[in-house]
Short mmCIF file of C-alpha atoms and ligand atoms in Angstrom, two decimals:
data_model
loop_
_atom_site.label_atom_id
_atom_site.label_comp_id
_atom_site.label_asym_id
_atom_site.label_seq_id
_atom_site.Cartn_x
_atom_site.Cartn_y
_atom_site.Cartn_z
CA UNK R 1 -20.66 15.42 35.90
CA UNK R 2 -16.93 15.25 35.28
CA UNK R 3 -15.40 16.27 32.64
CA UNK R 4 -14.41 13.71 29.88
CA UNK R 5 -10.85 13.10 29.23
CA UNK R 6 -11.52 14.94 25.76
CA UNK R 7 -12.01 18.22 27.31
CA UNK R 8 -8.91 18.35 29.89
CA UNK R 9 -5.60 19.60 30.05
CA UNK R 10 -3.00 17.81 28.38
CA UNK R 11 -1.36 16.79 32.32
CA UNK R 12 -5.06 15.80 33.49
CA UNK R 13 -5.64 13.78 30.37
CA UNK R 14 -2.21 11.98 30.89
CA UNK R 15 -3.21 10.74 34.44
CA UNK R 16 -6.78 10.68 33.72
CA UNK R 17 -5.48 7.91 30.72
CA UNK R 18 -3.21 6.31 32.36
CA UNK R 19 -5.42 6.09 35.47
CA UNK R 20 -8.03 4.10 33.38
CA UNK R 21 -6.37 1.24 32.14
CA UNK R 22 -3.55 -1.66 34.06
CA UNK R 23 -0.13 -1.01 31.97
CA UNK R 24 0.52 -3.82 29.75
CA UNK R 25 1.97 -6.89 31.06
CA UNK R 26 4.86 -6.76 28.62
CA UNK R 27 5.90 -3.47 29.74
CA UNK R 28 8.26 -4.16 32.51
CA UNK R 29 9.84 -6.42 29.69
CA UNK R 30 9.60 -3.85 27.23
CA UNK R 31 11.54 -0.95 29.49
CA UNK R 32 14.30 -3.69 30.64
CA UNK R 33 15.01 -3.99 26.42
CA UNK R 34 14.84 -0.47 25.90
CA UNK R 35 17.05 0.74 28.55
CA UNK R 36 19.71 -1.62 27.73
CA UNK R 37 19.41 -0.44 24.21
CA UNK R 38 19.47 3.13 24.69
CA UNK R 39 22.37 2.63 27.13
CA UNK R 40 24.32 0.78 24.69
CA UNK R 41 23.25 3.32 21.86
CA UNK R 42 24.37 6.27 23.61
CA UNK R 43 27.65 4.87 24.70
CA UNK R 44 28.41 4.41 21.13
CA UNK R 45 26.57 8.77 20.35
CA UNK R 46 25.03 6.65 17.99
CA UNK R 47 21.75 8.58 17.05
CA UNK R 48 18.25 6.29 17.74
CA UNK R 49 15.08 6.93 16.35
CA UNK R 50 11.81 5.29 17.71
CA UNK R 51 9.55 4.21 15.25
CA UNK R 52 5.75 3.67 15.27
CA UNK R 53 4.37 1.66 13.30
CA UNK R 54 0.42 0.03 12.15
CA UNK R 55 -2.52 0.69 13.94
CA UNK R 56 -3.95 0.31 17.38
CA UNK R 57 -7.28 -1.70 17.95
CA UNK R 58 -9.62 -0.35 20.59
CA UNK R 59 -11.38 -3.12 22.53
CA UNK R 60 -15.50 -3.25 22.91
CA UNK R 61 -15.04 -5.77 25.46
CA UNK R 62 -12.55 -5.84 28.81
CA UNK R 63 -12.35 -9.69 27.44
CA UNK R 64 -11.80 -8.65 24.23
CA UNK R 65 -13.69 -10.59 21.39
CA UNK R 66 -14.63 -7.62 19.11
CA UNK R 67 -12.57 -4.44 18.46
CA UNK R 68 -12.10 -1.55 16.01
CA UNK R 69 -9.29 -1.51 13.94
CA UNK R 70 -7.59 0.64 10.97
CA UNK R 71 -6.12 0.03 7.63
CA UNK R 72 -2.03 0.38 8.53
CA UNK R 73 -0.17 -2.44 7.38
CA UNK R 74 2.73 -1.25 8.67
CA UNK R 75 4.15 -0.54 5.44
CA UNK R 76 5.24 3.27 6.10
CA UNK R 77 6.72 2.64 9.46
CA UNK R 78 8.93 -1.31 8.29
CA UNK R 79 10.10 0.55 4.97
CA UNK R 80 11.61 3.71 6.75
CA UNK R 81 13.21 1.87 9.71
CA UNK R 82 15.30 0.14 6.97
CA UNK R 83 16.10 3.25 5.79
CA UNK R 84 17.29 4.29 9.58
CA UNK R 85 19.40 1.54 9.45
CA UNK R 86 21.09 2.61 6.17
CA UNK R 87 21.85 6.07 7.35
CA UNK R 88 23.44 4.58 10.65
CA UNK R 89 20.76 5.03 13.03
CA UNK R 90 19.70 2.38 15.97
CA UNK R 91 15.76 1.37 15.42
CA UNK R 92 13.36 0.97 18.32
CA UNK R 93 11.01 -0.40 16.06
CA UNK R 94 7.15 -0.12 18.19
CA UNK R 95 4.86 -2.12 15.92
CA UNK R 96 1.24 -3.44 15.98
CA UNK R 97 1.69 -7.03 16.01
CA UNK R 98 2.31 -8.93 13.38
CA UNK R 99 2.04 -6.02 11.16
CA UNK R 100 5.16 -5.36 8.40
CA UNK R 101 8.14 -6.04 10.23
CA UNK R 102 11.64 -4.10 8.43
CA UNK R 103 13.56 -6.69 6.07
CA UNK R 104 11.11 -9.73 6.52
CA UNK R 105 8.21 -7.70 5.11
CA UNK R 106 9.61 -8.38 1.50
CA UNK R 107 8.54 -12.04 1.83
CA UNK R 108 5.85 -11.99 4.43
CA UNK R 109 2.72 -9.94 2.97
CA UNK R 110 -0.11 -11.56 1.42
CA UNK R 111 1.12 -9.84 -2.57
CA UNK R 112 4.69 -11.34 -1.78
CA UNK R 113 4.15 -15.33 0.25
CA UNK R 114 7.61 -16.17 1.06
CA UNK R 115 6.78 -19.66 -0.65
CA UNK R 116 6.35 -18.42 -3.91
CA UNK R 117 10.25 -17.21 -3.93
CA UNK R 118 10.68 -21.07 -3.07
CA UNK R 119 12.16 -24.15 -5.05
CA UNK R 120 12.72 -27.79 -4.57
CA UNK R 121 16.19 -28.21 -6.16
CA UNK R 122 16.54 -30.82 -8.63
CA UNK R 123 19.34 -33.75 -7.64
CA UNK R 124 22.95 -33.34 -8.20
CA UNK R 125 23.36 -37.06 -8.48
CA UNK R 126 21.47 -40.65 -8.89
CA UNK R 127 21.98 -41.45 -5.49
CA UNK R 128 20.40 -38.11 -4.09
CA UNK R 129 16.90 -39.20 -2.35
CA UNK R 130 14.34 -36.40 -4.40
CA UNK R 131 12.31 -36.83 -1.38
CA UNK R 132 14.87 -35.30 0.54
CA UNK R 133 16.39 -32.89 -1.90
CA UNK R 134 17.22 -29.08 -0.36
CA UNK R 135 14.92 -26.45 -0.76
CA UNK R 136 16.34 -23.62 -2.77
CA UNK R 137 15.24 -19.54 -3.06
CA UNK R 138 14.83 -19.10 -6.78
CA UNK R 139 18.01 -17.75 -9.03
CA UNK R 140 15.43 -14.76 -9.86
CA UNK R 141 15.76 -13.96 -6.21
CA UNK R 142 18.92 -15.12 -5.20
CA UNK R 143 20.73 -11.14 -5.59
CA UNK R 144 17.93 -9.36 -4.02
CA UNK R 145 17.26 -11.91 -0.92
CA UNK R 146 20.94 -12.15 -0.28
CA UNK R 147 21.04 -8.63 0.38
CA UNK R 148 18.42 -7.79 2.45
CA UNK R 149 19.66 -11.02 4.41
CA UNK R 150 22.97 -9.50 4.66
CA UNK R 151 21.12 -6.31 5.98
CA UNK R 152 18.89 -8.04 8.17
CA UNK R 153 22.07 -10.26 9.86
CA UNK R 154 24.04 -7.03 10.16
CA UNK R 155 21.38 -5.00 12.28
CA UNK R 156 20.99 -8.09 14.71
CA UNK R 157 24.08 -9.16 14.95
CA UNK R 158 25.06 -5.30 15.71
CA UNK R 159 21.84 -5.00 18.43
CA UNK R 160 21.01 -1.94 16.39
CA UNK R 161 17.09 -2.79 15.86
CA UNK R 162 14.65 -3.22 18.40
CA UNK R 163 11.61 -4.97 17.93
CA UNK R 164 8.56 -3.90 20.66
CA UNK R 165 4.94 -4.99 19.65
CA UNK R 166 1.53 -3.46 21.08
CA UNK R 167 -1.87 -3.98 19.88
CA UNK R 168 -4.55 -2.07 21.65
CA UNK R 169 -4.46 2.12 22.11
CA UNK R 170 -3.66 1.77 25.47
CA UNK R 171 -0.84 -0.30 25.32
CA UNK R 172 0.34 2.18 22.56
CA UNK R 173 0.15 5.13 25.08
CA UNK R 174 1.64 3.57 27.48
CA UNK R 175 4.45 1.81 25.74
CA UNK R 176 5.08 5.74 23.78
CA UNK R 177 5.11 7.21 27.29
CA UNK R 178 7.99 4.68 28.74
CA UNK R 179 10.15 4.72 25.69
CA UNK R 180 10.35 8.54 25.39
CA UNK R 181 11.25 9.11 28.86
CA UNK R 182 14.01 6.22 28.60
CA UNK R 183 15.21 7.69 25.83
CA UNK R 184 16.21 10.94 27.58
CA UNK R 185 19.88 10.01 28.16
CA UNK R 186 20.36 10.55 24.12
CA UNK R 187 19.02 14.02 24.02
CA UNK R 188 19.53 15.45 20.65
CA UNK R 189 20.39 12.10 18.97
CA UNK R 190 16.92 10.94 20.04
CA UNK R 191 14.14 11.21 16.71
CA UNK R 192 10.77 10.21 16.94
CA UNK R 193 8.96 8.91 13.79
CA UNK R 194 5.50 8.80 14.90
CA UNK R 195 3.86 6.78 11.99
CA UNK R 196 1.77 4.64 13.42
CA UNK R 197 -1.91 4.69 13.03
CA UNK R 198 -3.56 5.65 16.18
CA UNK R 199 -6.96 5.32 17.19
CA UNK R 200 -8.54 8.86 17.79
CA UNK R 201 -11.65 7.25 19.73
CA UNK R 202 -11.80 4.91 22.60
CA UNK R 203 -14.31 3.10 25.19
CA UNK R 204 -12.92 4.23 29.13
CA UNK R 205 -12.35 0.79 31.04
CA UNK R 206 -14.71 1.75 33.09
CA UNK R 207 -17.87 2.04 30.76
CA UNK R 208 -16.32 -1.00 28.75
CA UNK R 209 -18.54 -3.96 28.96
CA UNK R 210 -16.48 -7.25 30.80
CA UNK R 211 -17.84 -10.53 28.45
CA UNK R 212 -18.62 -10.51 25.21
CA UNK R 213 -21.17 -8.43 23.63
CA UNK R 214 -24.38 -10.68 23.38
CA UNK R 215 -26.25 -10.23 19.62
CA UNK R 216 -28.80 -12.87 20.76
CA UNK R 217 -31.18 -13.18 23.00
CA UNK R 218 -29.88 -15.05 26.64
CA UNK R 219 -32.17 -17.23 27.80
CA UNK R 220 -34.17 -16.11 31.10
CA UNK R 221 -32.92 -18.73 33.52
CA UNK R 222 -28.93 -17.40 32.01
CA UNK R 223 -30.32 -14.22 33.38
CA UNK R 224 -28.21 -11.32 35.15
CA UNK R 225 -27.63 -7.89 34.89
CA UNK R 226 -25.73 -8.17 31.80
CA UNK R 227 -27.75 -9.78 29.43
CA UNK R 228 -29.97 -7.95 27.08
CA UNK R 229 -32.79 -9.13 25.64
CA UNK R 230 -33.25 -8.66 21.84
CA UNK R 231 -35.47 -5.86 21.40
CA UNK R 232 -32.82 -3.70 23.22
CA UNK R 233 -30.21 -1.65 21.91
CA UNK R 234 -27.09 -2.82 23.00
CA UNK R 235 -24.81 -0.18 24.16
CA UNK R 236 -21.67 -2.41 24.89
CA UNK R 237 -21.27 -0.52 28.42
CA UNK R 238 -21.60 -1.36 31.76
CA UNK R 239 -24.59 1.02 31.28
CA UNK R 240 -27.29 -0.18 34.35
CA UNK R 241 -30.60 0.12 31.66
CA UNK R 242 -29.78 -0.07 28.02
CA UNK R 243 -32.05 1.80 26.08
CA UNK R 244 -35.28 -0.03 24.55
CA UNK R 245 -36.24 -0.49 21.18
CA UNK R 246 -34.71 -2.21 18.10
CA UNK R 247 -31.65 -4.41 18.26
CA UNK R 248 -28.65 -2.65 17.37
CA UNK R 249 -25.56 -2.39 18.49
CA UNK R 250 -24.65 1.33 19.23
CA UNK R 251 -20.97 2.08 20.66
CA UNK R 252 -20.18 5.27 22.07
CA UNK R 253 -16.77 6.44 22.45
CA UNK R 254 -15.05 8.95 23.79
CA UNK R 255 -11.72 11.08 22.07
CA UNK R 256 -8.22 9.65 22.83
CA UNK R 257 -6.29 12.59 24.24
CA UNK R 258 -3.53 13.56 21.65
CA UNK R 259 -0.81 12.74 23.84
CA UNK R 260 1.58 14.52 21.00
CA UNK R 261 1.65 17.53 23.65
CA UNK R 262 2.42 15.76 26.66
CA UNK R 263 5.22 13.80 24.34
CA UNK R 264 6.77 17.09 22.75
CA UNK R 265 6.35 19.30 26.09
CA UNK R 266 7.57 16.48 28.85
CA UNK R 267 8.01 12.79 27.95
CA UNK R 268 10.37 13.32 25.03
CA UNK R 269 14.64 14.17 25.73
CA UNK R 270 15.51 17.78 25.71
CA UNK R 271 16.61 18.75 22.21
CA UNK R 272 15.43 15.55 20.53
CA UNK R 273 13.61 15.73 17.05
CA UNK R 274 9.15 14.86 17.05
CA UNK R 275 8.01 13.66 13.54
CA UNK R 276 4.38 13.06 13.89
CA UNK R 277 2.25 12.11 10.40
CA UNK R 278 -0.83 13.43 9.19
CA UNK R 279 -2.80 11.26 7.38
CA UNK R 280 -6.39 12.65 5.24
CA UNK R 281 -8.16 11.79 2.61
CA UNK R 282 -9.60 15.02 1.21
CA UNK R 283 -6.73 16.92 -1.04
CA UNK R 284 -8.03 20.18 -0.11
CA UNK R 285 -7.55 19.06 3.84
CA UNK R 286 -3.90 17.95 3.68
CA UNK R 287 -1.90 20.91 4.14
CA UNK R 288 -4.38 23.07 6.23
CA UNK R 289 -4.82 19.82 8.61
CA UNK R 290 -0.70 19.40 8.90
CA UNK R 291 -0.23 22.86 9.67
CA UNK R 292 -2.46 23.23 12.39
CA UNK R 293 -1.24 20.16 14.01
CA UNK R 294 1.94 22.07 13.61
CA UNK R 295 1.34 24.78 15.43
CA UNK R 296 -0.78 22.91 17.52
CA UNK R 297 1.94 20.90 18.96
CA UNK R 298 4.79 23.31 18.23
CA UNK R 299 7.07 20.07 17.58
CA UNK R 300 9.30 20.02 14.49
CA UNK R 301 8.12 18.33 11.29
CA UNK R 302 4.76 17.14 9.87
CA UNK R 303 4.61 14.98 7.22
CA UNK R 304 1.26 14.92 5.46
CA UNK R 305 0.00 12.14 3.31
CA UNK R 306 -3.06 11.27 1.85
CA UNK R 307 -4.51 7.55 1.96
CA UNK R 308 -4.91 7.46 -1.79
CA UNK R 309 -1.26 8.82 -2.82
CA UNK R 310 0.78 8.00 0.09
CA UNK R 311 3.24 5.44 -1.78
CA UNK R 312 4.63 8.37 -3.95
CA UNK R 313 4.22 11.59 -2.34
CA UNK R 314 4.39 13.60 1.08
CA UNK R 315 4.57 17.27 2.03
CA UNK R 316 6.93 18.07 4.82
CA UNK R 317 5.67 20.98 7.15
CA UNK R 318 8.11 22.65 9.26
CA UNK R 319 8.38 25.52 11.28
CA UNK R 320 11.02 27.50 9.17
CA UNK R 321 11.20 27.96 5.75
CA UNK R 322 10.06 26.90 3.10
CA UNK R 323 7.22 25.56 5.51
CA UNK R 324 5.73 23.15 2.56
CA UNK R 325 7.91 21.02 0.82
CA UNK R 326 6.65 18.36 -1.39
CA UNK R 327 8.54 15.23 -1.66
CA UNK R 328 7.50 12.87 -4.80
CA UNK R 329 8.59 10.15 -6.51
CA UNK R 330 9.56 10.58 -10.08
CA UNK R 331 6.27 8.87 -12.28
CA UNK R 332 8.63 6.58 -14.29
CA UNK R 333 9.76 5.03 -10.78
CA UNK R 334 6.60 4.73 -9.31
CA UNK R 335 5.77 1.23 -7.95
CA UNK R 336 2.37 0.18 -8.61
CA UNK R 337 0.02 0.38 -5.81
CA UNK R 338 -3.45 -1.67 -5.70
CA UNK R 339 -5.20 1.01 -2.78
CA UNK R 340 -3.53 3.85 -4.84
CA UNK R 341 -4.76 6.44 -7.21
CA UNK R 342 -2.08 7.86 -9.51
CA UNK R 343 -4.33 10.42 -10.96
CA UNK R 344 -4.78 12.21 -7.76
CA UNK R 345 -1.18 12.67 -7.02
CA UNK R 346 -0.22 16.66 -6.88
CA UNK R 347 -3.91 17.35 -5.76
CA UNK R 348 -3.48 18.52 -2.30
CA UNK R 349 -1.05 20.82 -3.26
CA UNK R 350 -3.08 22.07 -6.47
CA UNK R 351 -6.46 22.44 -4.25
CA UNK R 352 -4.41 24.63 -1.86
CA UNK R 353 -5.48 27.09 -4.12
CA UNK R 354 -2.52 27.43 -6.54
CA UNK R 355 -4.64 27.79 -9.85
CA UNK R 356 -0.65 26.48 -11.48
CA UNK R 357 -1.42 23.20 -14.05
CA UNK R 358 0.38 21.05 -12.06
CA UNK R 359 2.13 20.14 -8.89
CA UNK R 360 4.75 22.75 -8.38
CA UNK R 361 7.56 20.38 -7.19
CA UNK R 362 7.20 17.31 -9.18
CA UNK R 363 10.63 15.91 -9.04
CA UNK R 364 12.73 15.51 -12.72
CA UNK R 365 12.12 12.41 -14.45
CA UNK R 366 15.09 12.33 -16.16
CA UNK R 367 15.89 8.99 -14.54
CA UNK R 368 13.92 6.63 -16.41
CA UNK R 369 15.57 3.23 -15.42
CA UNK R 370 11.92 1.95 -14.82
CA UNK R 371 12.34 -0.11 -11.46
CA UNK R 372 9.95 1.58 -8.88
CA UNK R 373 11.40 2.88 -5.61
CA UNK R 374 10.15 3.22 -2.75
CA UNK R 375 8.71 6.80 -1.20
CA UNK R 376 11.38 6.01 2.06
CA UNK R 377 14.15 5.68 0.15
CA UNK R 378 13.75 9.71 -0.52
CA UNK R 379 11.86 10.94 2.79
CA UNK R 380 14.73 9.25 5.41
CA UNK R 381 17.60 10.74 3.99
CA UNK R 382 16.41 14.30 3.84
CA UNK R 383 14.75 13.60 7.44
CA UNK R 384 18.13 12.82 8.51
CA UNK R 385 19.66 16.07 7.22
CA UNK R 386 17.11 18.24 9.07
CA UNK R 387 17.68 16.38 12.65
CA UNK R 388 21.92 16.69 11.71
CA UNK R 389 20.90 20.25 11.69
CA UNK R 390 18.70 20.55 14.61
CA UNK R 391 21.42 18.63 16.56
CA UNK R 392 24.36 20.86 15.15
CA UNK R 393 22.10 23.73 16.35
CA UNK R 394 21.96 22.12 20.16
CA UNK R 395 25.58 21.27 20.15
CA UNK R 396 26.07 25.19 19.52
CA UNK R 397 23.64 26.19 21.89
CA UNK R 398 24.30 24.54 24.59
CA UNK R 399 28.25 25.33 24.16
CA UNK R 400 26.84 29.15 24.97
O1 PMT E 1 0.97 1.57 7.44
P1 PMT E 1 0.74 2.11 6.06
O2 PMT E 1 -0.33 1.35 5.34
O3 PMT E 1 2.01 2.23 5.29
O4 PMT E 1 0.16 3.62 6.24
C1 PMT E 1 1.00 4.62 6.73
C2 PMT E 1 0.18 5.73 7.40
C3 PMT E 1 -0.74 6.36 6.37
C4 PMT E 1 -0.63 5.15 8.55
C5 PMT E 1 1.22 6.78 7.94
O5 PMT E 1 1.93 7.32 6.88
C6 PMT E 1 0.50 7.89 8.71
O6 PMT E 1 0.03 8.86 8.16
N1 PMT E 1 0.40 7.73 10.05
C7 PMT E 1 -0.31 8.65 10.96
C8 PMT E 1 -1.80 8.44 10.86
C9 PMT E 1 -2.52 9.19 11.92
O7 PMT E 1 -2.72 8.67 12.99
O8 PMT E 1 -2.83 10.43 11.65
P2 PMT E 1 -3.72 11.33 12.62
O9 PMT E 1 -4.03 12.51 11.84
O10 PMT E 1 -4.88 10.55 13.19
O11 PMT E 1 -2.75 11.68 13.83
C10 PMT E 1 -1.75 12.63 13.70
C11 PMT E 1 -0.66 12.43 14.75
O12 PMT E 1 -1.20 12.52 16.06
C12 PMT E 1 0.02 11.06 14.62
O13 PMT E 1 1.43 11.26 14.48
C13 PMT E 1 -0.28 10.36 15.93
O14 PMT E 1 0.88 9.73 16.47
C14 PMT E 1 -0.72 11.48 16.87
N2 PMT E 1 -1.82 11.03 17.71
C15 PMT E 1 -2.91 10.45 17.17
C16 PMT E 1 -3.95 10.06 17.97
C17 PMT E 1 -3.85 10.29 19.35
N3 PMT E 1 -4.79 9.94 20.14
N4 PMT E 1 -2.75 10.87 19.87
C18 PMT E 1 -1.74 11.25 19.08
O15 PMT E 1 -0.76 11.81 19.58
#
């Protein structure tokens, strides 16, 4: 039997992958946008950073009517590119689509409808037709909207963000694998933000069934080797004799090969900066899961969050010291959060095993203005001072 893509090298995974699965049709696209990008971006040794952003589906059928999908809204990955933008970086911005998009995800998710920052304006004179009347943004809104506007004209107008959307795993993978390697000509200026949500489990093409997955019976003049009658379990593969008994549907997948090697040790520019994300659930998990993947990948920061406190804290893992930093933001500018659980923020680092009464680098509260910011606003900038460092440290190195 071979082996499954699960168990092989990192190169053999790649081509195993890749072998699997017809690139995406946008891709030639794609690479045309990107190159011309990078091009312009490096002409300019203006530093890019590619962003990932929400999560991939994985496909139960080739003709896809059912997949698995994750929670991302995109929210992690929109914020911080807007943050790039600030701090003078060009986005490629690599998105599940229509997740969060940067500057238009203040008026396009379901807690902020774009219509509800809306008005009708009433008529400046008798002879105005009310049926006609403009349609205003409400004086409430008028400050903030004009400025992320202005922001959102200036990085078009400027070609400085670059909007490339995926859906499934694969196209994911293989969209990752072009971008990196086009992005070689910017070496050190080159950062990877790796925050999308990606699928850890997958059906291969070629155990994925071709139609849709039947859940009733097909009747026995419809019949062919695909359909399943409905005492059977339904695998969902191409399998030749799905097992007999009750009707269920039973998927089995196989492990998506971490392509963060493969990224780190060939796709990626020499010198460049790899930010991948590590995302748990269990406190006690956080920082023992982000390390390993550390050293796993021997790549340059982890940032670990947890699904209940991600909105107002991270840990940044890096090689050198101080190895675990945590990055919070102060409680009286917290924003409030409806998946979030404020009581469990400064757990991961507590259940570390520090037996200390609380977490050791809460930051000072002395700024009490009360408007909630936003987690980004603190983790981009000190990003950006690490890969000014790591690209001061190339400059000098490769001067001799
Ligand atoms: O979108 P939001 O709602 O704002 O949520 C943001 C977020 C929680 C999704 C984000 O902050 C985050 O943590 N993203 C990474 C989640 C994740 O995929 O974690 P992981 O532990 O499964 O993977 C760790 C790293 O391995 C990731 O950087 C990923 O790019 C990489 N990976 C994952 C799977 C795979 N097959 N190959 C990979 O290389």
């Amino acid at each position: 039997m071979s082996p499954s893509i699960g168990d092989m090298e990192p190169a053999e995974a790649e081509s195993a992958y890749f072998n699997e699965y017809p690139p995406p049709k946008a891709l030639p696209k794609h690479e045309a946008l990107a190159r011309a990008f990078v091009e312009r971006h490096v002409e300019a040794n203006r530093r890019v950073v590619l962003v990932t952003s929400g999560g991939t589906t994985v496909p139960l059928e080739a003709q896809t009517v059912r997949f698995i999908d994750n929670f991302s809204a995109g929210t992690r990955g929109a914020t911080s590119a807007e943050y790039f933008l600030e701090q003078g970086y060009a986005v490629i911005f690599l998105h599940r689509q229509y997740s969060l998009l940067p500057y238009s995800r203040h008026y396009s998710h379901s807690t902020n409808c774009f219509l509800d920052f809306m008005d009708e304006a009433a008529p400046t004179s008798d002879s105005e037709n009310p049926d006609h009347g403009r349609i205003v943004v409400r004086s409430e809104y008028q400050d903030q909207m004009r400025d992320v506007l202005r922001k959102y004209r200036y990085a078009k107008q400027n070609n400085l963000l670059l909007l490339l959307p995926f859906t499934t795993v694969s196209e994911y993978m293989f969209e990752l694998r072009s971008l990196a390697k086009l992005m070689r000509p910017l070496g050190s200026n080159a950062l990877f933000y790796l925050a999308a949500a990606v699928s850890d489990f997958f059906i291969p093409r070629s155990r994925m069934a071709e139609h849709k997955i039947q859940s009733s019976e097909i009747p026995a003049n419809f019949s062919d080797d695909e359909a399943v009658g409905s005492n059977d379990i339904y695998t969902g593969e191409n399998a030749p004799e799905p097992p007999k008994a009750g009707k269920k549907l039973v998927i089995n997948l196989d492990p998506v090969p971490k392509f963060l090697h493969r990224l780190v040790d060939g796709w990626a520019p020499e010198g460049s900066m790899v930010v991948s994300f590590k995302l748990e659930t269990d406190p006690s998990l956080l920082v023992y899961k982000a390390k390993t993947a550390l050293q796993r990948y021997s790549h340059h920061l982890v940032i670990g969050n947890l699904l209940s406190t991600r909105k107002w804290e991270v840990v940044f893992i890096t090689p050198d010291p101080p190895h675990e930093r945590w990055i919070r933001v102060p409680k009286a500018r917290r924003s409030k959060s409806i998946s979030g659980v404020e009581d469990q923020v400064g757990l991961a680092e507590i259940k570390k095993g520090r037996d200390g009464s609380g977490p050791e680098s809460e930051n000072p509260s002395s700024d009490t203005s009360g408007d909630g910011i936003e987690i980004e606003s603190i983790i981009i900038p000190e990003l950006v001072k690490l890969h000014g460092n790591m690209i001061h440290k190339h400059t000098e190195a490769s001067r001799g």
